[in-house]
Amino acid sequence: MFACGKSTIGRHRTTLLSAVAVCLAFSYSALTLAQQFPVKIGSSGPLQSETQREVLPYIEITGDGMYKHLEAITGFSRQSRDDGDLLWGRRAGSKYEKMTADYVASKFEEYGLEQVHQEPVVSDQNQWIPRKNKLVLIGGSSSAAPSEDRLLGTVFTPFAAIPTPEGGLEAPIVDIGKGEPADLEGRDLSGKIVLMHVYPEWGAEPHAGQAILPKILEENKPLAVIMGIHQRGDPAIRYAVSGGTGSENGTWANLSGSDATYLQQVIADSDESSPPRVRLTVQGDLQAGITSQNTYGFLPGRTDEYIIFVAHTDGWFEGATDNGSGVSALLGLAEHYSKTRKGRRRRHMFFVATTGHHADSIGVKSLIKDHPEFIYITSLTVNLEQMGSVSPPEGSGYGDPYVETKHTMYVPSGHPLLDGIIKKSAKLFSLTASERPRARYWGDMGPFDSVYMAMLSLIQESDDAFYWAKSEEDTLDKVKPGGLERAARALAKSVDEANKLTHSQITIPMSEAEMTR
């Protein structure tokens, strides 16, 4: 036990204050633990239950502490919005993502991590920078159209497209349903703007329209395609969702389900021979190349093996869950392990804030390519992405009371020992999680497939999508300190249990059956 007696107090006032602060901090932690896991007074059992002993090492990983990081990170995104960016947030290579990377580096240094530095990440990818998006239903243009122009404010083209003229493209608009063959049979779409609809099971991406929209542009030759995204509950929000491979060869835009439903009704109520007209404006520039950075911090261990923690710094709009939550957890875990004596850290630890997940994971690819000296002696990589948030219950939709979003456990290389570890850790901290881990390299884990990396992750998604993914609603209030705390503690516990295993035990090849999970 920690002694709070006179022996801890020196003659100097500063020493006294320091000792008092330590004692109070310990007492508060002990009280918190006792409240979470109470021991029955007068029982003949041990002072601490087995659960209490397992939880105690992680009580300094706090949701409130990580939430302060999240507030700073989402604040950088809001600066982008306030500066007038249409696709605002922490775009890879932007100054707002650099603010996030610099913030991470400053915290690494504050926590005493070694070798804190940033390495450039350069990609030849082009990035679309939208300048203007506008969709107007022309007043009086059909029997059901309103008498005055109506602006449909959720229209958005977040990725590359063929621009319209500066003043927009005016044409009749027709509804083609889901854009399936039966919807298109016998229809001439030339000279028209078409409205199609997608109905994602949960989050807005991926969805079936990403395969259909480019095909319609190529084969049916409409002037433009507007894709109505009918997420459950039809929130009136903008989406940073792709139109699919090949959509850059035509003019297209996303539209919220609520605006798409309104437009669909106007079209249905209008005379078929005289459909309503709209004016669509899509303006943007292709920026050549991305120059960004990965941010590194290091904690030495006893052996020559490594554990790597990664979290991507880029995100669309506020990007609180995707991926402010992961970066905040990265900092929480870095602080936690910085307080562990080197002799108790079996393996070296690298903490890496990577860039460009939403630009084909260029940060992770750069990490793998540039550092073979430790990648190939890394025993475990932990991916921190989309954690601790709330959303409508599965099967409901926007506007329903929120619950903690399910965390899907990932052990992408399918190692049975790691499967058991992450399941037990999630249960220990009462984390809302899937029944069993999935053996897939998902999210920013994808590039690690090339080096067959043993990995752990907890990602909030259902049917491969997160409800608020890539939307304006992925805001600070959706992430809750309690959920973030449980997820980070569960991963720390998983890392510590994995650290008891040898390198060969962690990297057991998976069986054919496990590969199909």
Short mmCIF file of C-alpha atoms in Angstrom, two decimals, residues 129-391:
data_model
loop_
_atom_site.label_atom_id
_atom_site.label_comp_id
_atom_site.label_asym_id
_atom_site.label_seq_id
_atom_site.Cartn_x
_atom_site.Cartn_y
_atom_site.Cartn_z
CA ILE A 129 -11.08 20.41 -53.03
CA PRO A 130 -14.77 21.38 -53.43
CA ARG A 131 -15.38 25.11 -53.86
CA LYS A 132 -19.11 25.32 -54.52
CA ASN A 133 -22.11 22.99 -54.31
CA LYS A 134 -25.68 24.08 -54.84
CA LEU A 135 -28.95 22.43 -55.83
CA VAL A 136 -32.03 24.57 -56.51
CA LEU A 137 -35.50 23.34 -57.40
CA ILE A 138 -36.75 25.95 -59.90
CA GLY A 139 -39.92 27.59 -58.68
CA GLY A 140 -42.98 27.07 -60.92
CA SER A 141 -41.10 24.65 -63.19
CA SER A 142 -43.77 21.94 -62.86
CA SER A 143 -47.32 21.52 -61.63
CA ALA A 144 -46.07 20.34 -58.21
CA ALA A 145 -43.03 22.58 -57.83
CA PRO A 146 -43.25 25.44 -55.31
CA SER A 147 -43.95 28.88 -56.71
CA GLU A 148 -40.49 30.12 -55.69
CA ASP A 149 -37.04 28.56 -55.99
CA ARG A 150 -36.21 26.11 -53.21
CA LEU A 151 -32.64 25.47 -52.10
CA LEU A 152 -31.81 21.87 -51.15
CA GLY A 153 -28.95 22.51 -48.78
CA THR A 154 -27.53 19.03 -48.20
CA VAL A 155 -26.20 18.56 -51.74
CA PHE A 156 -22.48 17.78 -51.67
CA THR A 157 -19.79 16.51 -54.02
CA PRO A 158 -16.91 15.67 -51.65
CA PHE A 159 -14.75 13.86 -54.20
CA ALA A 160 -13.70 14.34 -57.81
CA ALA A 161 -16.29 15.03 -60.48
CA ILE A 162 -16.58 16.85 -63.78
CA PRO A 163 -17.50 20.42 -62.76
CA THR A 164 -20.58 22.20 -64.01
CA PRO A 165 -20.39 25.72 -65.45
CA GLU A 166 -19.92 28.38 -62.76
CA GLY A 167 -23.59 29.34 -63.00
CA GLY A 168 -24.72 25.74 -62.68
CA LEU A 169 -26.38 23.18 -64.91
CA GLU A 170 -30.16 23.57 -65.39
CA ALA A 171 -32.23 20.66 -66.67
CA PRO A 172 -35.32 18.52 -66.00
CA ILE A 173 -34.89 16.04 -63.13
CA VAL A 174 -36.27 12.50 -63.24
CA ASP A 175 -36.41 9.81 -60.58
CA ILE A 176 -34.81 6.44 -61.42
CA GLY A 177 -35.38 4.70 -58.09
CA LYS A 178 -32.41 2.55 -57.09
CA GLY A 179 -31.00 2.71 -60.62
CA GLU A 180 -31.44 -1.00 -61.15
CA PRO A 181 -32.04 -2.46 -64.66
CA ALA A 182 -35.83 -2.53 -64.19
CA ASP A 183 -35.75 1.17 -63.20
CA LEU A 184 -33.82 2.09 -66.35
CA GLU A 185 -35.52 -0.08 -68.95
CA GLY A 186 -36.71 1.96 -71.93
CA ARG A 187 -35.74 5.31 -70.40
CA ASP A 188 -33.80 8.01 -72.21
CA LEU A 189 -31.75 9.93 -69.62
CA SER A 190 -29.79 12.12 -72.02
CA GLY A 191 -30.20 15.82 -71.36
CA LYS A 192 -31.57 15.15 -67.88
CA ILE A 193 -30.37 15.23 -64.30
CA VAL A 194 -31.35 12.01 -62.57
CA LEU A 195 -32.19 11.31 -58.93
CA MET A 196 -31.35 7.84 -57.64
CA HIS A 197 -31.71 6.42 -54.15
CA VAL A 198 -29.64 4.19 -51.89
CA TYR A 199 -30.76 2.70 -48.58
CA PRO A 200 -27.75 1.73 -46.48
CA GLU A 201 -28.37 -0.85 -43.77
CA TRP A 202 -26.73 1.37 -41.16
CA GLY A 203 -23.93 3.83 -41.87
CA ALA A 204 -23.80 5.82 -45.10
CA GLU A 205 -20.81 3.97 -46.53
CA PRO A 206 -20.31 1.51 -48.13
CA HIS A 207 -23.56 1.25 -50.07
CA ALA A 208 -24.84 -0.36 -53.26
CA GLY A 209 -25.07 2.93 -55.17
CA GLN A 210 -21.30 3.21 -55.38
CA ALA A 211 -21.30 0.41 -57.94
CA ILE A 212 -24.40 1.67 -59.79
CA LEU A 213 -23.80 5.42 -60.11
CA PRO A 214 -20.60 5.25 -62.24
CA LYS A 215 -22.24 2.70 -64.53
CA ILE A 216 -25.24 4.99 -65.13
CA LEU A 217 -22.93 7.91 -65.90
CA GLU A 218 -21.04 5.84 -68.44
CA GLU A 219 -23.86 3.91 -70.10
CA ASN A 220 -26.96 6.12 -69.84
CA LYS A 221 -25.25 9.49 -70.34
CA PRO A 222 -27.34 11.76 -68.09
CA LEU A 223 -26.11 15.28 -67.51
CA ALA A 224 -25.59 14.43 -63.83
CA VAL A 225 -26.58 11.94 -61.14
CA ILE A 226 -27.77 13.00 -57.68
CA MET A 227 -27.54 10.18 -55.15
CA GLY A 228 -30.08 10.38 -52.30
CA ILE A 229 -28.64 8.62 -49.24
CA HIS A 230 -31.55 7.33 -47.18
CA GLN A 231 -29.86 6.49 -43.93
CA ARG A 232 -32.27 5.20 -41.29
CA GLY A 233 -34.14 8.19 -39.92
CA ASP A 234 -33.21 10.31 -42.98
CA PRO A 235 -31.11 12.95 -41.19
CA ALA A 236 -30.79 16.24 -43.11
CA ILE A 237 -26.99 16.22 -43.22
CA ARG A 238 -24.13 16.29 -45.70
CA TYR A 239 -22.02 13.21 -46.36
CA ALA A 240 -18.35 12.93 -47.35
CA VAL A 241 -19.17 9.70 -49.17
CA SER A 242 -17.67 8.59 -52.47
CA GLY A 243 -19.72 8.18 -55.62
CA GLY A 244 -17.77 5.01 -56.42
CA THR A 245 -14.86 4.18 -58.70
CA GLY A 246 -15.43 5.92 -62.01
CA SER A 247 -17.71 8.66 -60.66
CA GLU A 248 -14.89 11.13 -61.27
CA ASN A 249 -15.63 10.76 -64.99
CA GLY A 250 -19.03 12.42 -64.68
CA THR A 251 -20.99 15.03 -62.73
CA TRP A 252 -22.56 13.79 -59.52
CA ALA A 253 -23.52 14.77 -55.99
CA ASN A 254 -24.79 13.28 -52.74
CA LEU A 255 -28.06 14.42 -51.18
CA SER A 256 -29.51 13.64 -47.76
CA GLY A 257 -32.46 11.29 -47.57
CA SER A 258 -34.76 14.03 -46.30
CA ASP A 259 -34.02 16.33 -49.25
CA ALA A 260 -34.15 13.39 -51.69
CA THR A 261 -37.57 12.33 -50.35
CA TYR A 262 -38.94 15.84 -50.83
CA LEU A 263 -37.60 16.03 -54.39
CA GLN A 264 -38.90 12.54 -55.16
CA GLN A 265 -42.40 13.57 -54.08
CA VAL A 266 -42.35 16.72 -56.23
CA ILE A 267 -41.31 14.62 -59.24
CA ALA A 268 -44.06 12.04 -58.55
CA ASP A 269 -46.74 14.73 -58.18
CA SER A 270 -45.73 16.57 -61.37
CA ASP A 271 -47.07 15.86 -64.84
CA GLU A 272 -44.86 13.23 -66.42
CA SER A 273 -44.70 15.21 -69.63
CA SER A 274 -43.40 18.28 -67.78
CA PRO A 275 -41.03 17.25 -64.97
CA PRO A 276 -39.62 19.80 -62.54
CA ARG A 277 -36.34 21.47 -63.31
CA VAL A 278 -33.33 21.91 -61.06
CA ARG A 279 -30.10 23.86 -61.21
CA LEU A 280 -27.05 21.91 -59.99
CA THR A 281 -23.68 23.55 -59.32
CA VAL A 282 -20.58 21.43 -58.77
CA GLN A 283 -17.30 23.33 -58.60
CA GLY A 284 -13.93 22.19 -57.27
CA ASP A 285 -10.23 21.81 -57.98
CA LEU A 286 -7.94 18.80 -58.15
CA GLN A 287 -4.92 19.41 -55.94
CA ALA A 288 -1.89 17.46 -57.11
CA GLY A 289 -0.24 15.31 -54.47
CA ILE A 290 -0.39 15.14 -50.68
CA THR A 291 2.41 16.12 -48.33
CA SER A 292 1.68 15.24 -44.74
CA GLN A 293 3.34 13.52 -41.77
CA ASN A 294 3.38 10.59 -39.37
CA THR A 295 4.15 11.42 -35.73
CA TYR A 296 6.22 9.02 -33.62
CA GLY A 297 6.93 8.50 -29.94
CA PHE A 298 8.90 5.65 -28.35
CA LEU A 299 9.06 3.85 -25.01
CA PRO A 300 11.90 1.35 -24.56
CA GLY A 301 11.31 -2.19 -23.29
CA ARG A 302 13.47 -5.13 -22.19
CA THR A 303 13.62 -7.11 -25.43
CA ASP A 304 14.29 -6.29 -29.08
CA GLU A 305 10.64 -6.91 -30.05
CA TYR A 306 8.03 -4.19 -30.61
CA ILE A 307 4.41 -3.33 -30.03
CA ILE A 308 3.04 -0.58 -32.28
CA PHE A 309 0.00 1.57 -31.52
CA VAL A 310 -1.48 3.42 -34.52
CA ALA A 311 -4.29 5.97 -34.87
CA HIS A 312 -5.02 8.10 -37.93
CA THR A 313 -5.21 11.86 -37.47
CA ASP A 314 -7.26 12.77 -40.56
CA GLY A 315 -11.04 12.99 -40.53
CA TRP A 316 -13.97 14.63 -42.29
CA PHE A 317 -15.99 17.38 -40.66
CA GLU A 318 -15.59 17.27 -36.86
CA GLY A 319 -14.46 13.66 -37.08
CA ALA A 320 -14.99 13.06 -33.36
CA THR A 321 -15.41 9.31 -33.57
CA ASP A 322 -13.55 8.88 -36.86
CA ASN A 323 -10.95 9.33 -35.67
CA GLY A 324 -10.59 11.88 -32.89
CA SER A 325 -11.54 9.09 -30.49
CA GLY A 326 -8.68 6.87 -31.67
CA VAL A 327 -6.09 9.65 -31.42
CA SER A 328 -7.35 10.52 -27.93
CA ALA A 329 -7.02 6.86 -26.90
CA LEU A 330 -3.51 6.77 -28.41
CA LEU A 331 -2.54 9.64 -26.11
CA GLY A 332 -4.26 8.04 -23.13
CA LEU A 333 -2.34 4.81 -23.64
CA ALA A 334 0.94 6.63 -24.25
CA GLU A 335 0.53 8.46 -20.95
CA HIS A 336 -0.40 5.23 -19.17
CA TYR A 337 2.60 3.24 -20.41
CA SER A 338 4.98 6.16 -19.86
CA LYS A 339 4.34 5.67 -16.13
CA THR A 340 5.36 2.02 -16.30
CA ARG A 341 8.99 1.29 -15.40
CA LYS A 342 11.11 0.19 -18.36
CA GLY A 343 11.88 -3.08 -16.59
CA ARG A 344 8.19 -3.94 -16.59
CA ARG A 345 7.74 -3.24 -20.31
CA ARG A 346 8.62 -6.49 -22.01
CA ARG A 347 8.67 -5.04 -25.51
CA HIS A 348 9.55 -1.67 -27.01
CA MET A 349 6.49 0.45 -27.77
CA PHE A 350 6.05 2.79 -30.72
CA PHE A 351 3.08 5.17 -30.71
CA VAL A 352 2.34 6.44 -34.22
CA ALA A 353 -0.26 9.02 -35.24
CA THR A 354 -0.61 8.27 -38.95
CA THR A 355 -1.89 10.46 -41.75
CA GLY A 356 -4.13 9.80 -44.72
CA HIS A 357 -6.41 6.92 -43.77
CA HIS A 358 -9.03 8.58 -45.97
CA ALA A 359 -6.39 8.89 -48.69
CA ASP A 360 -5.78 5.16 -49.20
CA SER A 361 -4.03 4.72 -45.82
CA ILE A 362 -0.88 6.45 -47.04
CA GLY A 363 0.38 6.94 -43.48
CA VAL A 364 0.27 3.26 -42.54
CA LYS A 365 1.76 2.30 -45.91
CA SER A 366 4.61 4.73 -45.30
CA LEU A 367 5.18 3.34 -41.80
CA ILE A 368 5.50 -0.19 -43.19
CA LYS A 369 7.68 0.81 -46.14
CA ASP A 370 10.02 3.15 -44.26
CA HIS A 371 10.64 1.03 -41.16
CA PRO A 372 11.39 -2.60 -42.02
CA GLU A 373 13.98 -2.53 -39.22
CA PHE A 374 11.24 -2.90 -36.62
CA ILE A 375 8.14 -3.89 -38.60
CA TYR A 376 9.46 -7.40 -39.04
CA ILE A 377 10.24 -7.86 -35.35
CA THR A 378 6.93 -6.39 -34.21
CA SER A 379 4.94 -8.89 -32.18
CA LEU A 380 1.67 -6.96 -32.11
CA THR A 381 0.06 -3.86 -33.60
CA VAL A 382 -2.93 -2.17 -31.97
CA ASN A 383 -5.19 -0.09 -34.22
CA LEU A 384 -7.12 2.68 -32.45
CA GLU A 385 -10.11 3.75 -34.51
CA GLN A 386 -13.76 4.72 -33.88
CA MET A 387 -14.25 4.14 -30.16
CA GLY A 388 -16.56 5.15 -27.33
CA SER A 389 -19.44 6.75 -29.19
CA VAL A 390 -23.22 6.50 -29.11
CA SER A 391 -25.75 6.14 -31.91
#
